[in-house]
mmCIF file of C-alpha atoms in Angstrom:
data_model
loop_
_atom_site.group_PDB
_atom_site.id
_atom_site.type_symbol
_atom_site.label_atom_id
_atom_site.label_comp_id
_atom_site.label_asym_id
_atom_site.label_seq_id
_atom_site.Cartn_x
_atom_site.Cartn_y
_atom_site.Cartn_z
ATOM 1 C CA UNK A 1 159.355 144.233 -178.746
ATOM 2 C CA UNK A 2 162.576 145.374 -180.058
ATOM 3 C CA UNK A 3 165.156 143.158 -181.411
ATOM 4 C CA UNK A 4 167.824 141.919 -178.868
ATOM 5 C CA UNK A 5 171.098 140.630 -179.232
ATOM 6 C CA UNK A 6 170.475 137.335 -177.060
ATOM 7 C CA UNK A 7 173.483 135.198 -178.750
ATOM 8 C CA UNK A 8 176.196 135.072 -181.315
ATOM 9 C CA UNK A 9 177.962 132.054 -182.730
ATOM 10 C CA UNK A 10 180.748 133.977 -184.614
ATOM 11 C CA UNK A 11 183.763 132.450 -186.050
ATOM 12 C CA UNK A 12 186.718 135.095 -186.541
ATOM 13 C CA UNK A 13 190.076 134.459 -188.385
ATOM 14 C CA UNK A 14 192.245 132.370 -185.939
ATOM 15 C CA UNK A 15 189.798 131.626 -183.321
ATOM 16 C CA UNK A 16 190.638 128.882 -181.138
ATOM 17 C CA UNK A 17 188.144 128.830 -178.234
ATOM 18 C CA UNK A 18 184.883 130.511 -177.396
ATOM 19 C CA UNK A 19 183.382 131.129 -173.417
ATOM 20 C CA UNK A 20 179.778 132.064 -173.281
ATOM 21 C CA UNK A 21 179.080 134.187 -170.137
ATOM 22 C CA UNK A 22 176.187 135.036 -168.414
ATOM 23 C CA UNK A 23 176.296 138.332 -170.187
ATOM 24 C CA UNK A 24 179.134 138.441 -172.243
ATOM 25 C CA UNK A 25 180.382 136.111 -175.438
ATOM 26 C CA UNK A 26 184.257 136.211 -175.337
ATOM 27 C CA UNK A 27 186.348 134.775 -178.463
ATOM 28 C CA UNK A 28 189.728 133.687 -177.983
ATOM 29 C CA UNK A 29 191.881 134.238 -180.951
ATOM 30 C CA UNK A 30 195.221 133.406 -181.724
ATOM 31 C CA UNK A 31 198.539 135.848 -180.636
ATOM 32 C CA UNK A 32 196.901 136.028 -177.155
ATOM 33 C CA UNK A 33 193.673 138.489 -178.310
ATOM 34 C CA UNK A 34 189.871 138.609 -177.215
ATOM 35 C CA UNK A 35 186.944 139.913 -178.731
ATOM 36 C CA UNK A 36 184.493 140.654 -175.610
ATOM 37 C CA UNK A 37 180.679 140.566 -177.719
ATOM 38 C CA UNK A 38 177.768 142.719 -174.611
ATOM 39 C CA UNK A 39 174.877 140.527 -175.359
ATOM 40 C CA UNK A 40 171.641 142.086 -174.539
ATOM 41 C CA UNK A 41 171.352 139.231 -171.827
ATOM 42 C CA UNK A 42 170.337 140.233 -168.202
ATOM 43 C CA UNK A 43 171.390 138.018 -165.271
ATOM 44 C CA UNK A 44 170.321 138.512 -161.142
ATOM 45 C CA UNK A 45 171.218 136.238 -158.790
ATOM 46 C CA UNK A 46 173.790 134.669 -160.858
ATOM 47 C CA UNK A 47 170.984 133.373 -163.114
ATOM 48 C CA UNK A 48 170.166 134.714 -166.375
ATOM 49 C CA UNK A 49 166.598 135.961 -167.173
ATOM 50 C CA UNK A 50 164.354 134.658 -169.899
ATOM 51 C CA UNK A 51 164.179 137.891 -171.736
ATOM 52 C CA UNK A 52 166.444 140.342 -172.964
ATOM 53 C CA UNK A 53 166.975 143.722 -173.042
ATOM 54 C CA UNK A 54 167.315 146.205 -175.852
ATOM 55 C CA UNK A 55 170.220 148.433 -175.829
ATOM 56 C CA UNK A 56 171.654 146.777 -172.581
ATOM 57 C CA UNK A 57 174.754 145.275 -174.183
ATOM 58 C CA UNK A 58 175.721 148.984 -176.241
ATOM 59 C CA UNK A 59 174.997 150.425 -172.906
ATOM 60 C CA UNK A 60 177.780 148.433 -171.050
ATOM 61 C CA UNK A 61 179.988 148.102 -173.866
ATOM 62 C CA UNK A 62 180.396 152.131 -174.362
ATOM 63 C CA UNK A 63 180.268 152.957 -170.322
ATOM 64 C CA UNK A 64 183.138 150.231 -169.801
ATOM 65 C CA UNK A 65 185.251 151.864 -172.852
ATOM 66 C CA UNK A 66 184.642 155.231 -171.102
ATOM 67 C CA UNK A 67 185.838 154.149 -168.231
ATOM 68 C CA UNK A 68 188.945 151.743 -169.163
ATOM 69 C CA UNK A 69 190.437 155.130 -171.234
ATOM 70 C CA UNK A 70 189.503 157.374 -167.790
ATOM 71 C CA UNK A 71 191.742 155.077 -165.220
ATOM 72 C CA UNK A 72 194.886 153.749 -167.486
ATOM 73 C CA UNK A 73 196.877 156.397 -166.144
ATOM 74 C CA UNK A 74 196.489 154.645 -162.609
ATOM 75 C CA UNK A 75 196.205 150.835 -163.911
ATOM 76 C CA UNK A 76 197.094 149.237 -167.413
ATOM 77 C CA UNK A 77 193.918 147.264 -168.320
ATOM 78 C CA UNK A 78 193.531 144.604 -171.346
ATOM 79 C CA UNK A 79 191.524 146.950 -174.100
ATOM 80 C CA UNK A 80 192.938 147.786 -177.087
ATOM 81 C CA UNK A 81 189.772 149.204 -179.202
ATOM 82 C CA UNK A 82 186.239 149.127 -179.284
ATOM 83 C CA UNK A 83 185.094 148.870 -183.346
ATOM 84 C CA UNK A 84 181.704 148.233 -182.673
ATOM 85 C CA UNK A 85 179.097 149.298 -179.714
ATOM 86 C CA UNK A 86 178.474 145.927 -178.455
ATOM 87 C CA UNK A 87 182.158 145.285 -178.931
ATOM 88 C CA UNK A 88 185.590 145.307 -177.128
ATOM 89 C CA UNK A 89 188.953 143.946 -178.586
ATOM 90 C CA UNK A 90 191.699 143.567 -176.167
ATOM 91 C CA UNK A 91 194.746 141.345 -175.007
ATOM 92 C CA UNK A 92 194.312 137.882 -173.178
ATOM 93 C CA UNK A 93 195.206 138.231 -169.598
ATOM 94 C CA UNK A 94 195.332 134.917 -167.319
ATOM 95 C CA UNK A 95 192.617 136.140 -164.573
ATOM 96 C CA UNK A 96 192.586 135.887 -160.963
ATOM 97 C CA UNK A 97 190.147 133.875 -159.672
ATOM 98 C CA UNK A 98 188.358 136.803 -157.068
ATOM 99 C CA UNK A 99 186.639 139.507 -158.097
ATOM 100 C CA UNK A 100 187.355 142.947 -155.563
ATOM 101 C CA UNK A 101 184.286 144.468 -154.281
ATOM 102 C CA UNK A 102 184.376 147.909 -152.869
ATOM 103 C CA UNK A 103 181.513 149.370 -150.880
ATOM 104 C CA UNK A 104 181.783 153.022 -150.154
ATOM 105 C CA UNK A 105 177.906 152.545 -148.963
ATOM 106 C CA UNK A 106 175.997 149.913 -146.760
ATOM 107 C CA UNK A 107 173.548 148.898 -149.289
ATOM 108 C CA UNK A 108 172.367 145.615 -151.507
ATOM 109 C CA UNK A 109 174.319 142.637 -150.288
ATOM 110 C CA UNK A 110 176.197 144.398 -147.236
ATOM 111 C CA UNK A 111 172.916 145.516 -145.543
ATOM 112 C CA UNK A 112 171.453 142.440 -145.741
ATOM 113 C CA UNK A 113 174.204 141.163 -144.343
ATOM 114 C CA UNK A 114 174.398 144.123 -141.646
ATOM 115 C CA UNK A 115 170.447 143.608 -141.159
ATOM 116 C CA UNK A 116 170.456 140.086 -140.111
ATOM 117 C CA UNK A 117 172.851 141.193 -137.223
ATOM 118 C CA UNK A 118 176.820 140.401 -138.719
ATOM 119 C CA UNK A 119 178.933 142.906 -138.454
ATOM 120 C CA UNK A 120 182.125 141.459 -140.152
ATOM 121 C CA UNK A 121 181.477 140.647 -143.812
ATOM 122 C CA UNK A 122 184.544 139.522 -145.728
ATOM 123 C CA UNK A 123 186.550 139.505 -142.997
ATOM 124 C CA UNK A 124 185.671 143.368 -142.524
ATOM 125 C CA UNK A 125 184.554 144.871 -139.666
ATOM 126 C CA UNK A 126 181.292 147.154 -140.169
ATOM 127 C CA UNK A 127 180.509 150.152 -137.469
ATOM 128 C CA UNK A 128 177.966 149.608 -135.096
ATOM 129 C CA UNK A 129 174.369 151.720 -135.334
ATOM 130 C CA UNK A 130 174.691 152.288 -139.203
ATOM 131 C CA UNK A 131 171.320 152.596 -141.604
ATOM 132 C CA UNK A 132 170.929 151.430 -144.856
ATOM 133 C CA UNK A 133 172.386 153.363 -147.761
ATOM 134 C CA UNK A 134 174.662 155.282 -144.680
ATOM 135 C CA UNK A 135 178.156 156.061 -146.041
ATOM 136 C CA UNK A 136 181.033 154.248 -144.739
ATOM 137 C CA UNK A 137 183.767 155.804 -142.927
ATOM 138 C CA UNK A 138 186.232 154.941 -145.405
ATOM 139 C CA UNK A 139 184.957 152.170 -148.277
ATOM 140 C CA UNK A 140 185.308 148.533 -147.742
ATOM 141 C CA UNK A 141 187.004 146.138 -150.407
ATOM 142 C CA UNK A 142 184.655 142.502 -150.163
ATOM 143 C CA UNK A 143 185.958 140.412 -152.158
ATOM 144 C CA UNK A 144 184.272 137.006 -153.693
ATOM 145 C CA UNK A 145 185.531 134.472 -155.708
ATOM 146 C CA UNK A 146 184.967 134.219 -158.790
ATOM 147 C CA UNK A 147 182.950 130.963 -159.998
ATOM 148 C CA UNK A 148 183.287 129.190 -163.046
ATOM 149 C CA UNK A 149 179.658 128.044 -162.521
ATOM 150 C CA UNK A 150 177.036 128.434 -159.968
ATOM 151 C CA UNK A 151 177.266 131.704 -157.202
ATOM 152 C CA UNK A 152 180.250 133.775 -156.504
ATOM 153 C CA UNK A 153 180.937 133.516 -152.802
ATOM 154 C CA UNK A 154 182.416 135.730 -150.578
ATOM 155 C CA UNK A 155 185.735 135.572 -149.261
ATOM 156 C CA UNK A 156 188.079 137.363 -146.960
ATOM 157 C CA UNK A 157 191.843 138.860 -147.779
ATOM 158 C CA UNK A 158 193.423 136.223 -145.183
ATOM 159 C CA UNK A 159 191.939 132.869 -146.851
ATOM 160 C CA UNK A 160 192.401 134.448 -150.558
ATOM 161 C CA UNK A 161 196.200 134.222 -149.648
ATOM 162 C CA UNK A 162 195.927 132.056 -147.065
ATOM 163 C CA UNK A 163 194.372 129.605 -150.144
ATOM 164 C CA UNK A 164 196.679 131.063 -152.326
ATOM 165 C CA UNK A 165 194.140 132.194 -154.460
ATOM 166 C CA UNK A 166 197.037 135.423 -154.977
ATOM 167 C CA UNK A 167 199.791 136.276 -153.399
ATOM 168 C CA UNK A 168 200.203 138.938 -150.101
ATOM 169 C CA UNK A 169 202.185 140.836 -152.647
ATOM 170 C CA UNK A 170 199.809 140.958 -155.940
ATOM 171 C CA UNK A 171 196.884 141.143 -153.542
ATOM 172 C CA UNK A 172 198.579 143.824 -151.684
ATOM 173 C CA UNK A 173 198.564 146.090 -154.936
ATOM 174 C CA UNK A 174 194.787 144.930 -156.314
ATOM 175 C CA UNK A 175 193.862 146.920 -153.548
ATOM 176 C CA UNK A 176 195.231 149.691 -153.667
ATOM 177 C CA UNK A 177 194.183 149.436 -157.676
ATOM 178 C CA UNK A 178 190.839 149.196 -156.207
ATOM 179 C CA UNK A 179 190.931 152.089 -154.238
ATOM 180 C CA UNK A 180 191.730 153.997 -156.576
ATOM 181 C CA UNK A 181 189.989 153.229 -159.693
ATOM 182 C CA UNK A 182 186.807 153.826 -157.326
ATOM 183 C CA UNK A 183 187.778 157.008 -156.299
ATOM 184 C CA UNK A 184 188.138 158.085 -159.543
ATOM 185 C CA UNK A 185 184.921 156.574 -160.474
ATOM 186 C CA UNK A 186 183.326 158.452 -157.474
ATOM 187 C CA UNK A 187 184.821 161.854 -159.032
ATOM 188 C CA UNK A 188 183.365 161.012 -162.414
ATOM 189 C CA UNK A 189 180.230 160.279 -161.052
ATOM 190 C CA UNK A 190 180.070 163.342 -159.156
ATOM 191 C CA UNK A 191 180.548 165.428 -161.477
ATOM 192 C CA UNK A 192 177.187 164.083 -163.129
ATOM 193 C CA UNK A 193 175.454 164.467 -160.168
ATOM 194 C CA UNK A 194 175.648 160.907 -158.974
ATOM 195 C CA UNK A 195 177.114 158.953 -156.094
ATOM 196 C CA UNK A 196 179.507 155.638 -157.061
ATOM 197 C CA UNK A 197 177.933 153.653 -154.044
ATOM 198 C CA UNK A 198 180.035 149.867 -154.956
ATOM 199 C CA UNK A 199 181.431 148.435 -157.459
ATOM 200 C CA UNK A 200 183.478 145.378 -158.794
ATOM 201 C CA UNK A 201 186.444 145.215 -160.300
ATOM 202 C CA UNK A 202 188.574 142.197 -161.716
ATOM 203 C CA UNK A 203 192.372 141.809 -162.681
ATOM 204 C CA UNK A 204 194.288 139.373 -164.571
ATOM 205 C CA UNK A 205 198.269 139.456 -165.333
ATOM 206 C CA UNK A 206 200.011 139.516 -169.095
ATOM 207 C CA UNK A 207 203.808 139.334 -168.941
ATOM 208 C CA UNK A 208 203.835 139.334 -165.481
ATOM 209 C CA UNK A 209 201.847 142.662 -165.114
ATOM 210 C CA UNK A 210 198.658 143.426 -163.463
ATOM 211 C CA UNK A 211 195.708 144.433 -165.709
ATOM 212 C CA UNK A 212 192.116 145.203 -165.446
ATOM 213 C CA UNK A 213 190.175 143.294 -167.372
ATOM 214 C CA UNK A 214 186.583 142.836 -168.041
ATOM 215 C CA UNK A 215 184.054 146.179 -167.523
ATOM 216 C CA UNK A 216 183.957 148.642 -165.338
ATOM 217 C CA UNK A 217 181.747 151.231 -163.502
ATOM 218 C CA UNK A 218 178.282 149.863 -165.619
ATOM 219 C CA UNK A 219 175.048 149.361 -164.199
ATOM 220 C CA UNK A 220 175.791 145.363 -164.021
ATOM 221 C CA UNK A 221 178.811 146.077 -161.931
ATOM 222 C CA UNK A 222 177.839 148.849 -160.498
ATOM 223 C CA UNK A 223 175.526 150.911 -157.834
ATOM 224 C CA UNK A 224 174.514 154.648 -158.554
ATOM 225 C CA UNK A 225 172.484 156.855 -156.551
ATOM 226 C CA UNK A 226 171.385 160.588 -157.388
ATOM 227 C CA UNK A 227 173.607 162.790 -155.348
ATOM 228 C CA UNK A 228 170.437 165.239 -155.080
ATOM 229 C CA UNK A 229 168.407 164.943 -152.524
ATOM 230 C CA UNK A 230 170.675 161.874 -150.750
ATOM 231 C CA UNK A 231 170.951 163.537 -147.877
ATOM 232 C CA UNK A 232 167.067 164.551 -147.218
ATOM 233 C CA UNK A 233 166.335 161.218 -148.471
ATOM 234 C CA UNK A 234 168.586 159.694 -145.445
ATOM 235 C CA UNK A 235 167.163 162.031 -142.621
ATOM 236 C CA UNK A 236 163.301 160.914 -143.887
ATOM 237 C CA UNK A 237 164.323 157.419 -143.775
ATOM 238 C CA UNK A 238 163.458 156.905 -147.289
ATOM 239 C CA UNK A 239 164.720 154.474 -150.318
ATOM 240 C CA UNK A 240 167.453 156.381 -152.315
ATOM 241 C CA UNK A 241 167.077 157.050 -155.603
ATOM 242 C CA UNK A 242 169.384 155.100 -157.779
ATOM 243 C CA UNK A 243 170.327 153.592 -161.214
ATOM 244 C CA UNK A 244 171.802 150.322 -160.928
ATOM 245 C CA UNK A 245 170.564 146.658 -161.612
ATOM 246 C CA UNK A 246 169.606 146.430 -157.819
ATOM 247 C CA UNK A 247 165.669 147.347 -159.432
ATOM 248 C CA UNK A 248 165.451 144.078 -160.724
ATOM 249 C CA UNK A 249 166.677 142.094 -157.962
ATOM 250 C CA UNK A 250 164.079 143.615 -155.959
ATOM 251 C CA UNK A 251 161.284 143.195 -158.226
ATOM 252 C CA UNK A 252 162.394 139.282 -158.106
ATOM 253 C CA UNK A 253 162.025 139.127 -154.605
ATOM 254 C CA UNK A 254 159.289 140.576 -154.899
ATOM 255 C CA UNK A 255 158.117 137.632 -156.922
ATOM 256 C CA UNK A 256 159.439 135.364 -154.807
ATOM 257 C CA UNK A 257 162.824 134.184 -156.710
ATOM 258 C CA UNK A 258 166.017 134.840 -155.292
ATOM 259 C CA UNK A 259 168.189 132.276 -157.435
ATOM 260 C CA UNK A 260 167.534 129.289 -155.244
ATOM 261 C CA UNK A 261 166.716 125.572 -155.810
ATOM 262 C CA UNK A 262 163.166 125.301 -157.156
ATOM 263 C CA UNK A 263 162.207 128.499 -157.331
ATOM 264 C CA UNK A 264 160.385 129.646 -160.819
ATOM 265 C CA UNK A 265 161.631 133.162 -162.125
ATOM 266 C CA UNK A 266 158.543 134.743 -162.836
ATOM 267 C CA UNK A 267 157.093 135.977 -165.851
ATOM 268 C CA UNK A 268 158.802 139.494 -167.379
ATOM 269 C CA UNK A 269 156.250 141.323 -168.927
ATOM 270 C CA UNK A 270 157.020 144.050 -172.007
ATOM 271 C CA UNK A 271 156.368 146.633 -169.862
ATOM 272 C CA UNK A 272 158.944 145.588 -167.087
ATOM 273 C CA UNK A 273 161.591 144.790 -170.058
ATOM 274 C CA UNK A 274 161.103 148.447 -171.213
ATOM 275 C CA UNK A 275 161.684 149.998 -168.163
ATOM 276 C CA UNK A 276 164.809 148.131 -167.421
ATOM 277 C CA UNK A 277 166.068 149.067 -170.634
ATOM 278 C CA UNK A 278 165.267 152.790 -170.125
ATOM 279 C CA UNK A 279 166.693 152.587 -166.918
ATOM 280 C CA UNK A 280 170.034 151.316 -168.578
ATOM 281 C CA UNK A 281 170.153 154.278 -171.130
ATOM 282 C CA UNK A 282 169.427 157.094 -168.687
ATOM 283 C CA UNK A 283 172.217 155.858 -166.450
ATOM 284 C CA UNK A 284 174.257 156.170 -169.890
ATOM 285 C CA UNK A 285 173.277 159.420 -170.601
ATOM 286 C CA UNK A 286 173.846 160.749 -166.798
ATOM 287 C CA UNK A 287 176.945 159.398 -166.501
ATOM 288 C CA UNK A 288 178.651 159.948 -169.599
ATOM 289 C CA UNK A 289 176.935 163.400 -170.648
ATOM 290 C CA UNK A 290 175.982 162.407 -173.576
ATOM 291 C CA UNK A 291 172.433 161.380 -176.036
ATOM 292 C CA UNK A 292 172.354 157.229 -176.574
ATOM 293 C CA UNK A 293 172.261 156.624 -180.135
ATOM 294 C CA UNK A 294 169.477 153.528 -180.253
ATOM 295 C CA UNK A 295 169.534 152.790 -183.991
ATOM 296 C CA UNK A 296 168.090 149.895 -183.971
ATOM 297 C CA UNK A 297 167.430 149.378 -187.314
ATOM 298 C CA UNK A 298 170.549 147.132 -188.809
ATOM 299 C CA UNK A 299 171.378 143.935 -187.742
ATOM 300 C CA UNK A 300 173.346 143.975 -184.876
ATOM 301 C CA UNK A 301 174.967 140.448 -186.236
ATOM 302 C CA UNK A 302 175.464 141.412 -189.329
ATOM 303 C CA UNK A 303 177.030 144.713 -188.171
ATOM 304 C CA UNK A 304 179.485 143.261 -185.524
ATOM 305 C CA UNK A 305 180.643 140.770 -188.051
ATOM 306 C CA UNK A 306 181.666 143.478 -190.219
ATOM 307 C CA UNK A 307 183.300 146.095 -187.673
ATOM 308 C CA UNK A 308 184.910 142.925 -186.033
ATOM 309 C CA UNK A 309 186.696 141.812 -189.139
ATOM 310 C CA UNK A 310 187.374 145.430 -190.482
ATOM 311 C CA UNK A 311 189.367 146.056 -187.146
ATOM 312 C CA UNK A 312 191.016 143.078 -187.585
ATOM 313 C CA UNK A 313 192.036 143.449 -191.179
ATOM 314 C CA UNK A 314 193.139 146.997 -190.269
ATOM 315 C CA UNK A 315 195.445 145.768 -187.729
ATOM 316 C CA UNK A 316 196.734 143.368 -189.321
ATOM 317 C CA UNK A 317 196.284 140.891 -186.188
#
């Protein structure tokens, strides 16, 4: 088994807090900045899995640059460099507490949904006499809130402002941010051959502006499936082809875990990490066009340290 970058217990020049994520270790530094460490960590079903996976976190770090530097010409968004693979640098933005789902596909958590006979979800009406993986008429924003700890839970646009969760007038535009970071998402992903089936975004406000914040368009926040062949696959009644994290949710149910009380997450084998990290580098190299450099060999540690305090000497921050 390859090495895997499971945790990191760094302490940067003018840190003042640390937040360890499912996925993610964030440091909080002084002058309002973050360093955003991808650990190699895997989560489903808002628990994380005993194992992790090589490559994962350089796989989400480097898709989520590509894509924060493809949509700031529609939405400002909290990155200011990436020095390192595993590694974002950015400004602190106070976050809102939902997380904006769009669907442009009734698939994963909305077919379940459709398939146990609801037809609103989120407050959002779904059309009658649909089939899985079936493309909506126009995509569907379903949002959730977004939990500290324990499951993210869905939530509709009336009690996010009813709650005042955010305003009519800031949720209002992280909408229409939505829509259109996901359309040009889809475009992107088009272009590779793929379909952008949903997706999750989430926003946070510095000085009183809206950012995007976290990652976008990766396999953990994402859905892909292979534009080839969707439509035959459809008509046969068949399971699409895709390259998302949906895989391993299945294989869990499978198993008989679904991230309830009591349940055991069963044993991940070498072979099953493997494929789930091969399945995370070919969705890198299909949607970004280009070879994933593995070298494995350094110490990831060692090497973040380094790149982490280079930047920051550099800058001057």
């Amino acid at each position: 088994m390859l090495n895997t970058l499971i945790k990191s217990d760094f302490i940067f020049p003018k840190q003042n807090n640390v937040y360890k994520g499912k996925v993610r270790d964030v440091y909080y530094l002084e002058d309002n900045l973050v360093v955003m460490v991808a650990s190699d960590r895997i989560s489903a079903f808002d628990i994380v899995l005993p194992k992790g996976i090589p490559y994962k976190g350089k796989v989400l770090n480097q898709l989520a640059v590509k894509f924060l530097k493809a949509t700031e010409d529609i939405v400002p968004n909290w990155m200011l460099d990436s020095p390192d693979p595993n590694v974002t640098i950015g400004h602190f933005c106070k976050p809102f507490k939902v997380e904006m789902v769009i669907r442009g596909y009734l698939t994963g958590h909305a077919w379940r949904t459709y398939k146990s006979g609801k037809r609103v979800i989120c407050g959002v009406e779904m059309p009658e006499g649909m089939i899985e993986n079936q493309k909506f008429p126009i995509p569907i924003i379903t949002p959730s809130t977004k939990a500290d700890f324990g499951h993210d839970e869905d939530i509709s646009k009336n009690e996010i402002i009813k709650q005042g969760i955010v305003s009519e007038s800031d949720y209002h535009n992280l909408e229409n941010f939505t829509r259109a970071i996901y359309q040009r998402g889809s475009e992107i992903a088009d272009e590779h051959g793929l379909i952008l089936v949903d997706t999750k975004y989430e926003f946070g406000k510095k000085d009183g502006e809206i950012y995007l914040i976290d990652e976008i368009h990766t396999p953990d926040s994402s859905r892909y499936f292979y534009k080839e062949g969707y439509e035959q696959r459809q008509s046969n009644g068949e399971n699409q082809k895709q390259l998302s994290k949906e895989f391993v949710r299945e294989w869990l149910m499978e198993n008989g875990f679904q991230g309830k009380k009591n349940q055991e997450i069963p044993k991940m084998d070498e072979n099953l990490v493997h494929l789930i990290s091969n399945r995370y580098i070919e969705l890198f190299e299909k949607v970004s066009g280009l070879k994933f450099e593995k070298n494995n060999s350094e110490s990831a540690i060692e090497r973040i340290e380094e790149n982490v305090l280079k930047f920051l000497n550099k800058s001057k921050l």
